[in-house]
One Martini backbone bead per residue (centre of mass of N, CA, C, O) as a GRO file, in nm:
protein
  556
    1MET     BB    1  10.297  10.327  14.128
    2LEU     BB    2  10.014  10.411  14.022
    3THR     BB    3   9.804  10.625  13.943
    4ASP     BB    4   9.486  10.684  14.012
    5ILE     BB    5   9.391  10.712  13.716
    6GLU     BB    6   9.534  10.458  13.614
    7ILE     BB    7   9.378  10.264  13.793
    8ALA     BB    8   9.097  10.337  13.696
    9ARG     BB    9   9.148  10.247  13.395
   10SER     BB   10   9.230   9.942  13.456
   11VAL     BB   11   8.936   9.894  13.533
   12LYS     BB   12   8.677   9.674  13.490
   13LEU     BB   13   8.367   9.762  13.436
   14ARG     BB   14   8.055   9.740  13.537
   15ASN     BB   15   7.740   9.726  13.472
   16ILE     BB   16   7.507   9.901  13.648
   17ALA     BB   17   7.286   9.692  13.629
   18ASP     BB   18   7.435   9.462  13.767
   19VAL     BB   19   7.478   9.612  14.044
   20ALA     BB   20   7.173   9.657  14.092
   21GLY     BB   21   7.078   9.363  14.064
   22GLU     BB   22   7.225   9.255  14.335
   23MET     BB   23   7.004   9.458  14.502
   24GLY     BB   24   6.703   9.440  14.348
   25ILE     BB   25   6.730   9.631  14.083
   26ALA     BB   26   6.584   9.714  13.813
   27PRO     BB   27   6.678   9.834  13.515
   28ASP     BB   28   6.397  10.008  13.448
   29GLN     BB   29   6.463  10.188  13.736
   30LEU     BB   30   6.683  10.330  13.596
   31GLU     BB   31   6.889  10.628  13.544
   32THR     BB   32   7.110  10.653  13.304
   33TYR     BB   33   7.473  10.733  13.273
   34GLY     BB   34   7.542  10.535  13.076
   35HIS     BB   35   7.705  10.235  13.197
   36TYR     BB   36   7.820  10.341  13.520
   37MET     BB   37   7.570  10.532  13.583
   38ALA     BB   38   7.305  10.596  13.830
   39LYS     BB   39   6.970  10.645  13.919
   40VAL     BB   40   6.768  10.595  14.227
   41PRO     BB   41   6.478  10.571  14.345
   42VAL     BB   42   6.343  10.649  14.656
   43LYS     BB   43   6.123  10.409  14.665
   44TYR     BB   44   6.334  10.199  14.792
   45ILE     BB   45   6.300  10.296  15.054
   46ASP     BB   46   6.314  10.089  15.381
   47LYS     BB   47   6.273  10.112  15.707
   48GLY     BB   48   6.275   9.827  15.793
   49LYS     BB   49   6.544   9.738  15.672
   50MET     BB   50   6.726   9.942  15.804
   51SER     BB   51   6.694   9.840  16.108
   52ARG     BB   52   6.869   9.561  16.035
   53HIS     BB   53   7.120   9.744  15.981
   54HIS     BB   54   7.449   9.888  15.946
   55LEU     BB   55   7.626  10.174  16.076
   56VAL     BB   56   7.933  10.331  15.953
   57LEU     BB   57   8.153  10.576  16.069
   58VAL     BB   58   8.382  10.802  15.909
   59THR     BB   59   8.670  10.961  16.057
   60ALA     BB   60   8.900  11.208  16.207
   61ILE     BB   61   9.148  11.377  16.260
   62SER     BB   62   9.314  11.641  16.230
   63PRO     BB   63   9.400  11.795  15.961
   64THR     BB   64   9.622  11.831  15.681
   65LYS     BB   65   9.783  11.895  15.396
   66ALA     BB   66   9.822  11.576  15.361
   67GLY     BB   67   9.606  11.426  15.483
   68ASN     BB   68   9.413  11.114  15.568
   69GLY     BB   69   9.222  10.924  15.388
   70LYS     BB   70   8.901  10.887  15.437
   71THR     BB   71   8.788  10.771  15.162
   72THR     BB   72   8.980  10.540  15.133
   73VAL     BB   73   8.891  10.399  15.391
   74SER     BB   74   8.598  10.361  15.323
   75VAL     BB   75   8.629  10.202  15.076
   76GLY     BB   76   8.816   9.984  15.189
   77LEU     BB   77   8.624   9.879  15.412
   78ALA     BB   78   8.398   9.781  15.203
   79LEU     BB   79   8.594   9.579  15.072
   80GLY     BB   80   8.668   9.408  15.308
   81MET     BB   81   8.387   9.322  15.405
   82ASN     BB   82   8.301   9.178  15.136
   83ARG     BB   83   8.542   8.968  15.168
   84LEU     BB   84   8.381   8.864  15.445
   85GLY     BB   85   8.061   8.845  15.337
   86LYS     BB   86   7.962   9.145  15.358
   87LYS     BB   87   7.701   9.342  15.266
   88THR     BB   88   7.845   9.630  15.136
   89ILE     BB   89   7.809   9.986  15.141
   90VAL     BB   90   7.898  10.298  15.007
   91ALA     BB   91   7.850  10.646  15.142
   92LEU     BB   92   7.894  10.954  14.962
   93ARG     BB   93   8.027  11.234  14.850
   94GLU     BB   94   8.051  11.478  14.638
   95PRO     BB   95   8.260  11.647  14.448
   96SER     BB   96   8.430  11.936  14.406
   97LEU     BB   97   8.569  12.169  14.188
   98GLY     BB   98   8.731  12.348  14.370
   99PRO     BB   99   8.939  12.142  14.501
  100CYS     BB  100   9.008  11.989  14.237
  101PHE     BB  101   9.140  12.274  14.110
  102GLY     BB  102   9.308  12.328  14.377
  103MET     BB  103   9.433  12.121  14.614
  104LYS     BB  104   9.338  11.797  14.536
  105GLY     BB  105   9.233  11.666  14.246
  106GLY     BB  106   9.016  11.514  14.437
  107ALA     BB  107   8.728  11.278  14.579
  108ALA     BB  108   8.747  10.923  14.521
  109GLY     BB  109   8.986  10.836  14.649
  110GLY     BB  110   9.255  10.576  14.638
  111GLY     BB  111   9.408  10.378  14.445
  112TYR     BB  112   9.247  10.059  14.544
  113ALA     BB  113   9.021  10.295  14.670
  114GLN     BB  114   8.761  10.351  14.455
  115VAL     BB  115   8.539  10.545  14.288
  116LEU     BB  116   8.347  10.482  13.997
  117PRO     BB  117   8.410  10.692  13.764
  118MET     BB  118   8.643  10.933  13.866
  119ASP     BB  119   8.629  11.146  13.645
  120LYS     BB  120   8.317  11.200  13.655
  121ILE     BB  121   8.289  11.244  13.964
  122ASN     BB  122   8.498  11.489  13.975
  123LEU     BB  123   8.318  11.637  13.777
  124HIS     BB  124   7.995  11.635  13.660
  125PHE     BB  125   7.853  11.382  13.643
  126THR     BB  126   7.491  11.407  13.686
  127GLY     BB  127   7.450  11.739  13.769
  128ASP     BB  128   7.394  11.824  14.062
  129PHE     BB  129   7.558  12.082  14.115
  130HIS     BB  130   7.415  12.236  13.879
  131ALA     BB  131   7.139  12.236  13.999
  132ILE     BB  132   7.199  12.376  14.259
  133THR     BB  133   7.320  12.632  14.137
  134THR     BB  134   7.082  12.709  13.970
  135ALA     BB  135   6.859  12.718  14.192
  136ASN     BB  136   6.997  12.939  14.350
  137ASN     BB  137   7.024  13.157  14.113
  138MET     BB  138   6.727  13.168  14.050
  139ILE     BB  139   6.639  13.304  14.307
  140SER     BB  140   6.804  13.556  14.263
  141ALA     BB  141   6.667  13.643  14.006
  142LEU     BB  142   6.375  13.645  14.108
  143LEU     BB  143   6.412  13.843  14.330
  144ASP     BB  144   6.515  14.084  14.178
  145ASN     BB  145   6.267  14.094  13.987
  146TYR     BB  146   6.066  14.154  14.204
  147ILE     BB  147   6.181  14.427  14.301
  148HIS     BB  148   6.175  14.563  14.014
  149GLN     BB  149   5.848  14.514  13.970
  150HIS     BB  150   5.773  14.639  14.290
  151GLU     BB  151   5.896  14.931  14.359
  152GLY     BB  152   5.645  15.103  14.276
  153GLU     BB  153   5.474  14.971  14.531
  154GLY     BB  154   5.707  14.971  14.778
  155PHE     BB  155   5.902  14.744  14.746
  156ARG     BB  156   6.137  14.629  14.996
  157LEU     BB  157   6.455  14.553  15.126
  158LYS     BB  158   6.640  14.589  15.420
  159GLN     BB  159   6.731  14.273  15.409
  160LYS     BB  160   6.961  14.071  15.224
  161LEU     BB  161   7.057  13.728  15.240
  162TRP     BB  162   7.081  13.622  14.953
  163ARG     BB  163   7.317  13.421  14.770
  164ARG     BB  164   7.539  13.337  14.553
  165VAL     BB  165   7.669  13.059  14.345
  166LEU     BB  166   7.978  12.851  14.306
  167ASP     BB  167   8.187  12.565  14.186
  168ILE     BB  168   8.437  12.769  14.271
  169ASN     BB  169   8.729  12.919  14.339
  170ASP     BB  170   8.656  13.280  14.422
  171ARG     BB  171   8.753  13.557  14.572
  172SER     BB  172   8.628  13.798  14.388
  173LEU     BB  173   8.316  13.703  14.483
  174ARG     BB  174   8.256  13.770  14.794
  175GLN     BB  175   8.232  14.075  14.688
  176VAL     BB  176   7.951  14.250  14.536
  177ILE     BB  177   7.791  14.441  14.265
  178THR     BB  178   7.468  14.484  14.163
  179GLY     BB  179   7.296  14.680  13.912
  180LEU     BB  180   7.453  14.821  13.728
  181GLY     BB  181   7.362  15.072  13.472
  182GLY     BB  182   7.086  15.109  13.583
  183PRO     BB  183   6.740  15.045  13.619
  184GLY     BB  184   6.731  14.806  13.398
  185ASN     BB  185   6.940  14.626  13.591
  186GLY     BB  186   6.838  14.674  13.860
  187PRO     BB  187   6.900  14.662  14.177
  188ILE     BB  188   7.122  14.790  14.385
  189SER     BB  189   7.364  14.547  14.528
  190GLN     BB  190   7.514  14.404  14.809
  191THR     BB  191   7.702  14.103  14.764
  192GLY     BB  192   7.761  13.739  14.685
  193PHE     BB  193   7.965  13.446  14.701
  194ASP     BB  194   7.934  13.106  14.729
  195ILE     BB  195   7.990  12.792  14.759
  196THR     BB  196   7.797  12.526  14.683
  197PRO     BB  197   7.851  12.343  14.940
  198ALA     BB  198   7.743  12.612  15.134
  199SER     BB  199   7.454  12.587  15.055
  200GLU     BB  200   7.132  12.560  15.127
  201ILE     BB  201   7.056  12.370  14.898
  202MET     BB  202   7.245  12.159  14.976
  203ALA     BB  203   7.136  12.097  15.265
  204ILE     BB  204   6.852  12.023  15.169
  205MET     BB  205   6.925  11.786  14.986
  206CYS     BB  206   7.044  11.621  15.230
  207LEU     BB  207   6.774  11.640  15.443
  208ALA     BB  208   6.576  11.555  15.270
  209THR     BB  209   6.309  11.276  15.241
  210SER     BB  210   6.152  11.423  15.005
  211ILE     BB  211   5.988  11.602  14.764
  212ASP     BB  212   5.795  11.741  14.966
  213ASP     BB  213   6.020  11.824  15.163
  214LEU     BB  214   6.165  11.991  14.957
  215HIS     BB  215   5.946  12.199  14.899
  216ARG     BB  216   5.907  12.297  15.185
  217ARG     BB  217   6.191  12.403  15.234
  218ILE     BB  218   6.203  12.601  15.005
  219GLU     BB  219   5.974  12.780  15.107
  220ASN     BB  220   6.141  12.857  15.377
  221ILE     BB  221   6.332  13.032  15.266
  222LEU     BB  222   6.526  13.300  15.366
  223LEU     BB  223   6.579  13.629  15.202
  224GLY     BB  224   6.453  13.845  15.421
  225PHE     BB  225   6.372  14.191  15.499
  226THR     BB  226   6.154  14.416  15.558
  227TYR     BB  227   6.071  14.744  15.665
  228ASP     BB  228   5.858  14.575  15.874
  229ASP     BB  229   6.009  14.307  15.969
  230LYS     BB  230   5.945  14.093  15.757
  231PRO     BB  231   5.958  13.800  15.622
  232PHE     BB  232   6.117  13.678  15.318
  233THR     BB  233   6.023  13.413  15.095
  234VAL     BB  234   5.981  13.179  14.859
  235LYS     BB  235   5.671  13.166  14.909
  236ASP     BB  236   5.635  13.479  14.841
  237LEU     BB  237   5.756  13.442  14.550
  238GLY     BB  238   5.624  13.173  14.407
  239VAL     BB  239   5.885  12.930  14.327
  240ALA     BB  240   5.903  12.637  14.449
  241GLY     BB  241   5.824  12.462  14.222
  242SER     BB  242   6.049  12.531  14.013
  243ILE     BB  243   6.287  12.447  14.194
  244THR     BB  244   6.203  12.156  14.227
  245VAL     BB  245   6.230  12.094  13.936
  246LEU     BB  246   6.534  12.134  13.906
  247LEU     BB  247   6.582  11.909  14.156
  248LYS     BB  248   6.451  11.629  14.091
  249ASP     BB  249   6.679  11.450  13.964
  250ALA     BB  250   6.894  11.509  14.182
  251PHE     BB  251   6.749  11.362  14.431
  252ASP     BB  252   6.854  11.110  14.332
  253PRO     BB  253   7.064  10.874  14.384
  254ASN     BB  254   7.397  10.772  14.314
  255LEU     BB  255   7.512  10.486  14.120
  256VAL     BB  256   7.815  10.304  14.167
  257GLN     BB  257   8.167  10.193  14.189
  258THR     BB  258   8.422  10.013  14.265
  259THR     BB  259   8.732   9.865  14.217
  260GLU     BB  260   8.543   9.589  14.302
  261GLY     BB  261   8.232   9.618  14.214
  262THR     BB  262   8.089   9.774  14.436
  263PRO     BB  263   7.850   9.944  14.587
  264ALA     BB  264   7.797  10.322  14.536
  265PHE     BB  265   7.685  10.606  14.701
  266VAL     BB  266   7.682  10.931  14.535
  267HIS     BB  267   7.566  11.235  14.733
  268CYS     BB  268   7.638  11.511  14.768
  269GLY     BB  269   7.850  11.815  14.895
  270PRO     BB  270   7.925  11.922  15.189
  271PHE     BB  271   8.112  12.095  15.377
  272ALA     BB  272   8.263  12.073  15.712
  273ASN     BB  273   8.365  12.382  15.764
  274ILE     BB  274   8.088  12.532  15.600
  275ALA     BB  275   7.918  12.286  15.679
  276HIS     BB  276   7.775  11.952  15.743
  277GLY     BB  277   7.947  11.706  15.592
  278CYS     BB  278   7.701  11.524  15.445
  279ASN     BB  279   7.533  11.319  15.299
  280SER     BB  280   7.256  11.207  15.200
  281VAL     BB  281   6.987  11.072  15.342
  282VAL     BB  282   6.885  10.896  15.098
  283ALA     BB  283   7.140  10.746  15.054
  284THR     BB  284   7.175  10.616  15.318
  285GLU     BB  285   6.897  10.479  15.325
  286MET     BB  286   6.937  10.311  15.064
  287ALA     BB  287   7.188  10.151  15.165
  288LEU     BB  288   7.030  10.041  15.428
  289THR     BB  289   6.836   9.873  15.257
  290LEU     BB  290   7.056   9.707  15.064
  291GLY     BB  291   7.248   9.675  15.318
  292ASP     BB  292   7.401   9.534  15.597
  293TYR     BB  293   7.637   9.749  15.535
  294VAL     BB  294   7.735  10.093  15.604
  295VAL     BB  295   7.967  10.323  15.471
  296THR     BB  296   8.041  10.641  15.603
  297GLU     BB  297   8.111  10.996  15.596
  298ALA     BB  298   8.276  11.276  15.753
  299GLY     BB  299   8.413  11.565  15.736
  300PHE     BB  300   8.709  11.583  15.846
  301GLY     BB  301   8.706  11.615  16.147
  302ALA     BB  302   8.526  11.526  16.434
  303ASP     BB  303   8.462  11.817  16.524
  304LEU     BB  304   8.293  11.841  16.265
  305GLY     BB  305   8.165  11.612  16.095
  306ALA     BB  306   8.074  11.426  16.328
  307GLU     BB  307   7.915  11.628  16.499
  308LYS     BB  308   7.707  11.690  16.264
  309PHE     BB  309   7.611  11.402  16.223
  310TYR     BB  310   7.484  11.383  16.497
  311ASN     BB  311   7.342  11.686  16.562
  312ILE     BB  312   7.196  11.677  16.279
  313LYS     BB  313   7.143  11.405  16.104
  314CYS     BB  314   7.042  11.230  16.348
  315ARG     BB  315   6.842  11.415  16.470
  316LYS     BB  316   6.654  11.431  16.205
  317THR     BB  317   6.637  11.093  16.145
  318GLY     BB  318   6.753  10.846  16.369
  319LEU     BB  319   7.017  10.799  16.314
  320HIS     BB  320   7.271  10.545  16.398
  321PRO     BB  321   7.583  10.440  16.484
  322ASP     BB  322   7.750  10.147  16.567
  323LEU     BB  323   8.013  10.292  16.459
  324THR     BB  324   8.346  10.454  16.485
  325VAL     BB  325   8.587  10.559  16.253
  326LEU     BB  326   8.939  10.660  16.322
  327VAL     BB  327   9.151  10.850  16.138
  328VAL     BB  328   9.515  10.789  16.114
  329THR     BB  329   9.838  10.958  16.095
  330ALA     BB  330  10.157  11.017  16.119
  331GLN     BB  331  10.175  11.289  15.985
  332ALA     BB  332   9.967  11.430  16.163
  333LEU     BB  333  10.096  11.372  16.436
  334LYS     BB  334  10.356  11.529  16.371
  335MET     BB  335  10.230  11.809  16.345
  336HIS     BB  336  10.090  11.803  16.622
  337GLY     BB  337  10.401  11.751  16.734
  338GLY     BB  338  10.580  12.012  16.570
  339VAL     BB  339  10.616  11.937  16.280
  340ASP     BB  340  10.703  12.011  15.965
  341TYR     BB  341  10.572  11.958  15.665
  342GLU     BB  342  10.853  11.898  15.504
  343VAL     BB  343  10.921  11.645  15.749
  344ILE     BB  344  10.678  11.415  15.793
  345LYS     BB  345  10.815  11.160  15.638
  346LYS     BB  346  11.002  11.136  15.865
  347PRO     BB  347  11.122  10.966  16.110
  348ASN     BB  348  10.923  11.022  16.439
  349VAL     BB  349  10.840  10.903  16.723
  350GLU     BB  350  10.816  11.141  16.917
  351ALA     BB  351  10.617  11.306  16.753
  352VAL     BB  352  10.395  11.106  16.758
  353ARG     BB  353  10.357  11.116  17.073
  354ARG     BB  354  10.305  11.432  17.081
  355GLY     BB  355  10.038  11.393  16.874
  356LEU     BB  356   9.823  11.226  17.072
  357TRP     BB  357   9.644  11.456  17.171
  358ASN     BB  358   9.449  11.455  16.931
  359LEU     BB  359   9.346  11.175  16.940
  360ASP     BB  360   9.232  11.180  17.228
  361LYS     BB  361   9.023  11.417  17.187
  362HIS     BB  362   8.848  11.263  16.979
  363VAL     BB  363   8.785  11.025  17.148
  364ARG     BB  364   8.641  11.170  17.373
  365ASN     BB  365   8.424  11.295  17.196
  366ILE     BB  366   8.302  11.031  17.077
  367LYS     BB  367   8.225  10.913  17.350
  368ARG     BB  368   8.010  11.135  17.431
  369PHE     BB  369   7.814  10.986  17.207
  370GLY     BB  370   7.836  10.668  17.263
  371GLN     BB  371   8.078  10.550  17.097
  372SER     BB  372   8.240  10.327  16.932
  373ILE     BB  373   8.593  10.240  16.855
  374VAL     BB  374   8.806  10.249  16.566
  375VAL     BB  375   9.134  10.264  16.473
  376ALA     BB  376   9.269  10.393  16.160
  377PHE     BB  377   9.576  10.320  16.016
  378ASN     BB  378   9.695  10.494  15.754
  379HIS     BB  379   9.914  10.362  15.537
  380TYR     BB  380  10.247  10.431  15.449
  381SER     BB  381  10.555  10.363  15.316
  382PHE     BB  382  10.723  10.557  15.542
  383ASP     BB  383  10.622  10.406  15.768
  384THR     BB  384  10.701  10.277  16.075
  385PRO     BB  385  10.678  10.030  16.307
  386GLU     BB  386  10.719  10.209  16.550
  387GLU     BB  387  10.499  10.416  16.496
  388ILE     BB  388  10.270  10.206  16.490
  389ALA     BB  389  10.310  10.100  16.778
  390VAL     BB  390  10.246  10.352  16.938
  391VAL     BB  391   9.953  10.364  16.857
  392ARG     BB  392   9.854  10.091  16.922
  393ASP     BB  393   9.931  10.096  17.234
  394HIS     BB  394   9.758  10.341  17.299
  395CYS     BB  395   9.477  10.246  17.215
  396ILE     BB  396   9.469   9.978  17.380
  397ASN     BB  397   9.593  10.065  17.670
  398ASP     BB  398   9.491  10.381  17.713
  399LEU     BB  399   9.194  10.398  17.539
  400GLY     BB  400   9.019  10.132  17.468
  401VAL     BB  401   9.058  10.070  17.159
  402GLY     BB  402   9.057   9.999  16.865
  403PHE     BB  403   9.285   9.845  16.605
  404ALA     BB  404   9.406   9.919  16.260
  405VAL     BB  405   9.555   9.854  15.960
  406ASN     BB  406   9.552  10.042  15.639
  407ASP     BB  407   9.604   9.896  15.279
  408ALA     BB  408   9.409   9.994  15.046
  409PHE     BB  409   9.569  10.171  14.855
  410SER     BB  410   9.771   9.924  14.763
  411GLN     BB  411   9.539   9.648  14.810
  412GLY     BB  412   9.271   9.703  14.895
  413GLY     BB  413   9.056   9.470  15.046
  414GLU     BB  414   9.309   9.322  15.159
  415GLY     BB  415   9.431   9.581  15.306
  416ALA     BB  416   9.137   9.578  15.503
  417ALA     BB  417   9.099   9.326  15.663
  418SER     BB  418   9.160   9.403  15.962
  419LEU     BB  419   8.967   9.630  15.982
  420ALA     BB  420   8.710   9.464  15.908
  421ARG     BB  421   8.721   9.280  16.152
  422ALA     BB  422   8.719   9.495  16.371
  423VAL     BB  423   8.442   9.608  16.295
  424VAL     BB  424   8.269   9.351  16.316
  425ASP     BB  425   8.336   9.287  16.603
  426ALA     BB  426   8.225   9.550  16.726
  427VAL     BB  427   7.943   9.539  16.630
  428GLU     BB  428   7.879   9.231  16.746
  429HIS     BB  429   8.012   9.300  17.059
  430ASN     BB  430   8.063   9.653  17.069
  431PRO     BB  431   7.843   9.856  17.035
  432SER     BB  432   7.677  10.125  17.028
  433GLY     BB  433   7.507  10.327  17.201
  434PRO     BB  434   7.312  10.554  17.262
  435LEU     BB  435   7.272  10.866  17.144
  436ARG     BB  436   7.462  11.154  17.259
  437LEU     BB  437   7.382  11.463  17.263
  438SER     BB  438   7.497  11.808  17.312
  439TYR     BB  439   7.184  11.893  17.291
  440GLU     BB  440   6.893  12.050  17.298
  441ASP     BB  441   6.637  12.198  17.128
  442SER     BB  442   6.557  12.385  17.384
  443ASP     BB  443   6.810  12.523  17.375
  444SER     BB  444   6.996  12.776  17.329
  445ILE     BB  445   7.203  12.906  17.112
  446GLU     BB  446   7.421  12.968  17.305
  447HIS     BB  447   7.446  12.683  17.428
  448LYS     BB  448   7.507  12.532  17.164
  449ILE     BB  449   7.780  12.670  17.114
  450GLU     BB  450   7.912  12.603  17.380
  451ALA     BB  451   7.897  12.295  17.363
  452ILE     BB  452   8.099  12.293  17.121
  453ALA     BB  453   8.326  12.493  17.186
  454MET     BB  454   8.385  12.381  17.484
  455GLY     BB  455   8.332  12.060  17.466
  456ILE     BB  456   8.490  12.002  17.185
  457TYR     BB  457   8.728  12.241  17.138
  458GLY     BB  458   8.819  12.397  17.427
  459ALA     BB  459   8.701  12.657  17.497
  460GLY     BB  460   8.673  12.927  17.733
  461LYS     BB  461   8.508  13.131  17.536
  462VAL     BB  462   8.226  13.325  17.413
  463THR     BB  463   8.202  13.557  17.148
  464CYS     BB  464   8.001  13.835  16.999
  465ASP     BB  465   7.934  14.002  16.744
  466ALA     BB  466   7.717  14.225  16.633
  467PRO     BB  467   7.580  14.055  16.400
  468ALA     BB  468   7.521  13.808  16.581
  469ARG     BB  469   7.337  13.954  16.782
  470ALA     BB  470   7.121  14.057  16.578
  471MET     BB  471   7.046  13.775  16.468
  472LEU     BB  472   6.955  13.646  16.721
  473LYS     BB  473   6.703  13.805  16.751
  474ARG     BB  474   6.573  13.702  16.494
  475ILE     BB  475   6.555  13.416  16.575
  476TYR     BB  476   6.354  13.456  16.811
  477SER     BB  477   6.136  13.614  16.653
  478LEU     BB  478   6.093  13.344  16.457
  479GLY     BB  479   6.114  13.070  16.634
  480LEU     BB  480   6.442  12.932  16.598
  481GLY     BB  481   6.585  12.816  16.869
  482HIS     BB  482   6.548  12.489  16.789
  483TYR     BB  483   6.797  12.479  16.626
  484PRO     BB  484   7.067  12.382  16.511
  485VAL     BB  485   7.419  12.389  16.486
  486CYS     BB  486   7.655  12.525  16.235
  487ILE     BB  487   7.999  12.524  16.235
  488ALA     BB  488   8.218  12.770  16.091
  489LYS     BB  489   8.558  12.651  16.046
  490THR     BB  490   8.843  12.541  16.084
  491GLN     BB  491   9.015  12.228  16.027
  492TYR     BB  492   9.324  12.259  16.145
  493SER     BB  493   9.167  12.339  16.428
  494PHE     BB  494   9.021  12.373  16.747
  495SER     BB  495   9.024  12.647  16.651
  496THR     BB  496   9.017  12.966  16.462
  497ASP     BB  497   9.319  12.887  16.391
  498ALA     BB  498   9.491  12.743  16.122
  499LYS     BB  499   9.797  12.759  16.280
  500ALA     BB  500   9.684  12.592  16.547
  501TYR     BB  501   9.827  12.273  16.619
  502GLY     BB  502   9.807  12.290  16.900
  503ASN     BB  503   9.709  12.323  17.213
  504THR     BB  504   9.395  12.542  17.267
  505ASP     BB  505   9.297  12.562  17.537
  506GLY     BB  506   9.111  12.862  17.623
  507TYR     BB  507   9.002  13.001  17.392
  508ASP     BB  508   8.849  13.243  17.197
  509PHE     BB  509   8.524  13.217  17.064
  510GLN     BB  510   8.446  13.371  16.753
  511VAL     BB  511   8.133  13.523  16.664
  512ARG     BB  512   8.064  13.692  16.368
  513ASP     BB  513   7.806  13.507  16.263
  514LEU     BB  514   7.469  13.448  16.144
  515VAL     BB  515   7.286  13.189  15.970
  516ILE     BB  516   6.954  13.139  15.828
  517ASP     BB  517   6.851  12.802  15.766
  518ARG     BB  518   6.526  12.747  15.721
  519GLY     BB  519   6.522  12.501  15.528
  520ALA     BB  520   6.743  12.324  15.679
  521GLU     BB  521   6.711  12.371  15.993
  522MET     BB  522   6.957  12.590  16.065
  523ILE     BB  523   7.249  12.728  16.224
  524VAL     BB  524   7.502  12.930  16.107
  525VAL     BB  525   7.844  12.962  16.241
  526ILE     BB  526   8.064  13.229  16.223
  527ALA     BB  527   8.418  13.158  16.271
  528GLY     BB  528   8.619  13.380  16.257
  529ASN     BB  529   8.790  13.378  15.923
  530ILE     BB  530   8.586  13.213  15.779
  531LEU     BB  531   8.511  13.117  15.438
  532ARG     BB  532   8.246  13.053  15.179
  533MET     BB  533   8.488  13.139  14.980
  534PRO     BB  534   8.736  13.014  14.832
  535GLY     BB  535   9.059  13.004  14.736
  536LEU     BB  536   9.341  12.989  14.555
  537PRO     BB  537   9.630  12.876  14.515
  538LYS     BB  538   9.931  12.934  14.383
  539SER     BB  539   9.918  12.610  14.295
  540PRO     BB  540   9.698  12.482  14.122
  541GLN     BB  541   9.585  12.180  14.008
  542ALA     BB  542   9.504  12.295  13.719
  543CYS     BB  543   9.815  12.285  13.622
  544ARG     BB  544   9.787  11.931  13.620
  545ILE     BB  545   9.551  11.930  13.429
  546ASP     BB  546   9.488  11.713  13.137
  547LEU     BB  547   9.472  11.643  12.780
  548VAL     BB  548   9.622  11.318  12.668
  549GLY     BB  549   9.518  11.152  12.409
  550GLY     BB  550   9.221  11.167  12.542
  551GLU     BB  551   9.334  11.181  12.835
  552ILE     BB  552   9.326  11.219  13.158
  553MET     BB  553   9.520  11.435  13.386
  554GLY     BB  554   9.571  11.482  13.751
  555LEU     BB  555   9.378  11.317  13.890
  556SER     BB  556   9.297  11.192  14.248
   0.00000   0.00000   0.00000
């Protein structure tokens, strides 16, 4: 089979104006980036039309180093549904350069279920990530300048909270000292870098519903505390307007197409392990305005991405999925059943059975939100009929949920036909009930953390380190206890230990720190040893990406 990028190059792309025209968008309303990418103005969002259309969320069981192929399933499902005559649009996050050149090599789907042009989407795309990075670091520069210019008047910050960001994995930047070299270089400060997808600006871009809302949220960003314990914000800095200007063009959703020429909105890209893991509200709403069905995804496992989709994105917007699709692979089940990564491609029916506990836990969690479920078995060539049958029988007979095999990677929309039929049947005959959230806005921050850590992850207790306890007092003093929580923890386990693949129920959930995202209106909970600036692996994907004869190689 051809590689992902070879398949992408083999597809004859449609002019993006034609793709937009089929949705009723006039060509002169597009801001085009070449022939195959465009931004669509948010004015096209129509709440009335949205309410008549269907939203399908794609999530997964706990991932492994092999990946679950969630984006491939999302794109493939949209292709399959369009083949059934359902006007379907897929709405996804933008890839980050960090994992693209680190572990993954790309994040635009795979095989014959991709969003295109995949090379541009995986690299600089329409410049959204650069705009977000620049806006974040512009605030840093303006804040340091303000301190430098006003320190003679006695202005100082007792606690500086704002950090710089960069969209690459660079462990050396996690902790840095700025301002060295004398007074002319600004105040000396211990600070650091997070990766751009973990930034508050990224979260704000995802959750803002209009340019005015974007401006309001930027004003509210908490930068630090003065020596008399007063909060210092971007509004106090007086630069919210200029930061909004930097983000103005990036705020409109990006329209691209799939390998079969159907519309796809790809916009913003927070990670789900260290951020809230959902694409932008405006992209989802745009897709729901223009399509009868919308397929969207939430990052990593359902304990992270789906939980945050429901408890943060849906809570803030009133969105609610008609169905949740849970992606499972035999490889992941084998790893969760105790098989080493090096041999998970070998047939092992008993290991698949042992790993079903992970699937079961995710199904129970999703049902707690009131969601109907279809399990999508993402098929690989080395999976055996016996392994597939074990999962099918368990889903139908023991769990009482829908099941279908997905072959979109190798067959495109045709390979997703059975999954598409299962999804349409569930939406039309057994849709999800009202969304049941894990906690109320009025609950304490401690209760909210416990509701997720103990109710979703299976922790036995929650403990808070001293920095978290100190920040908790800040949260309540600022009157922000009504915010939802966004837990940052490893994606590989229900626990905070990335190597704990088995059942971890009863463990101690350690809260190391809390971060106030006042503009995004949520509290980020730093759990265990999770880092918001990843490092590169021993053999990064960058070693395999190259330009050969004018063509990019190594992206996937």
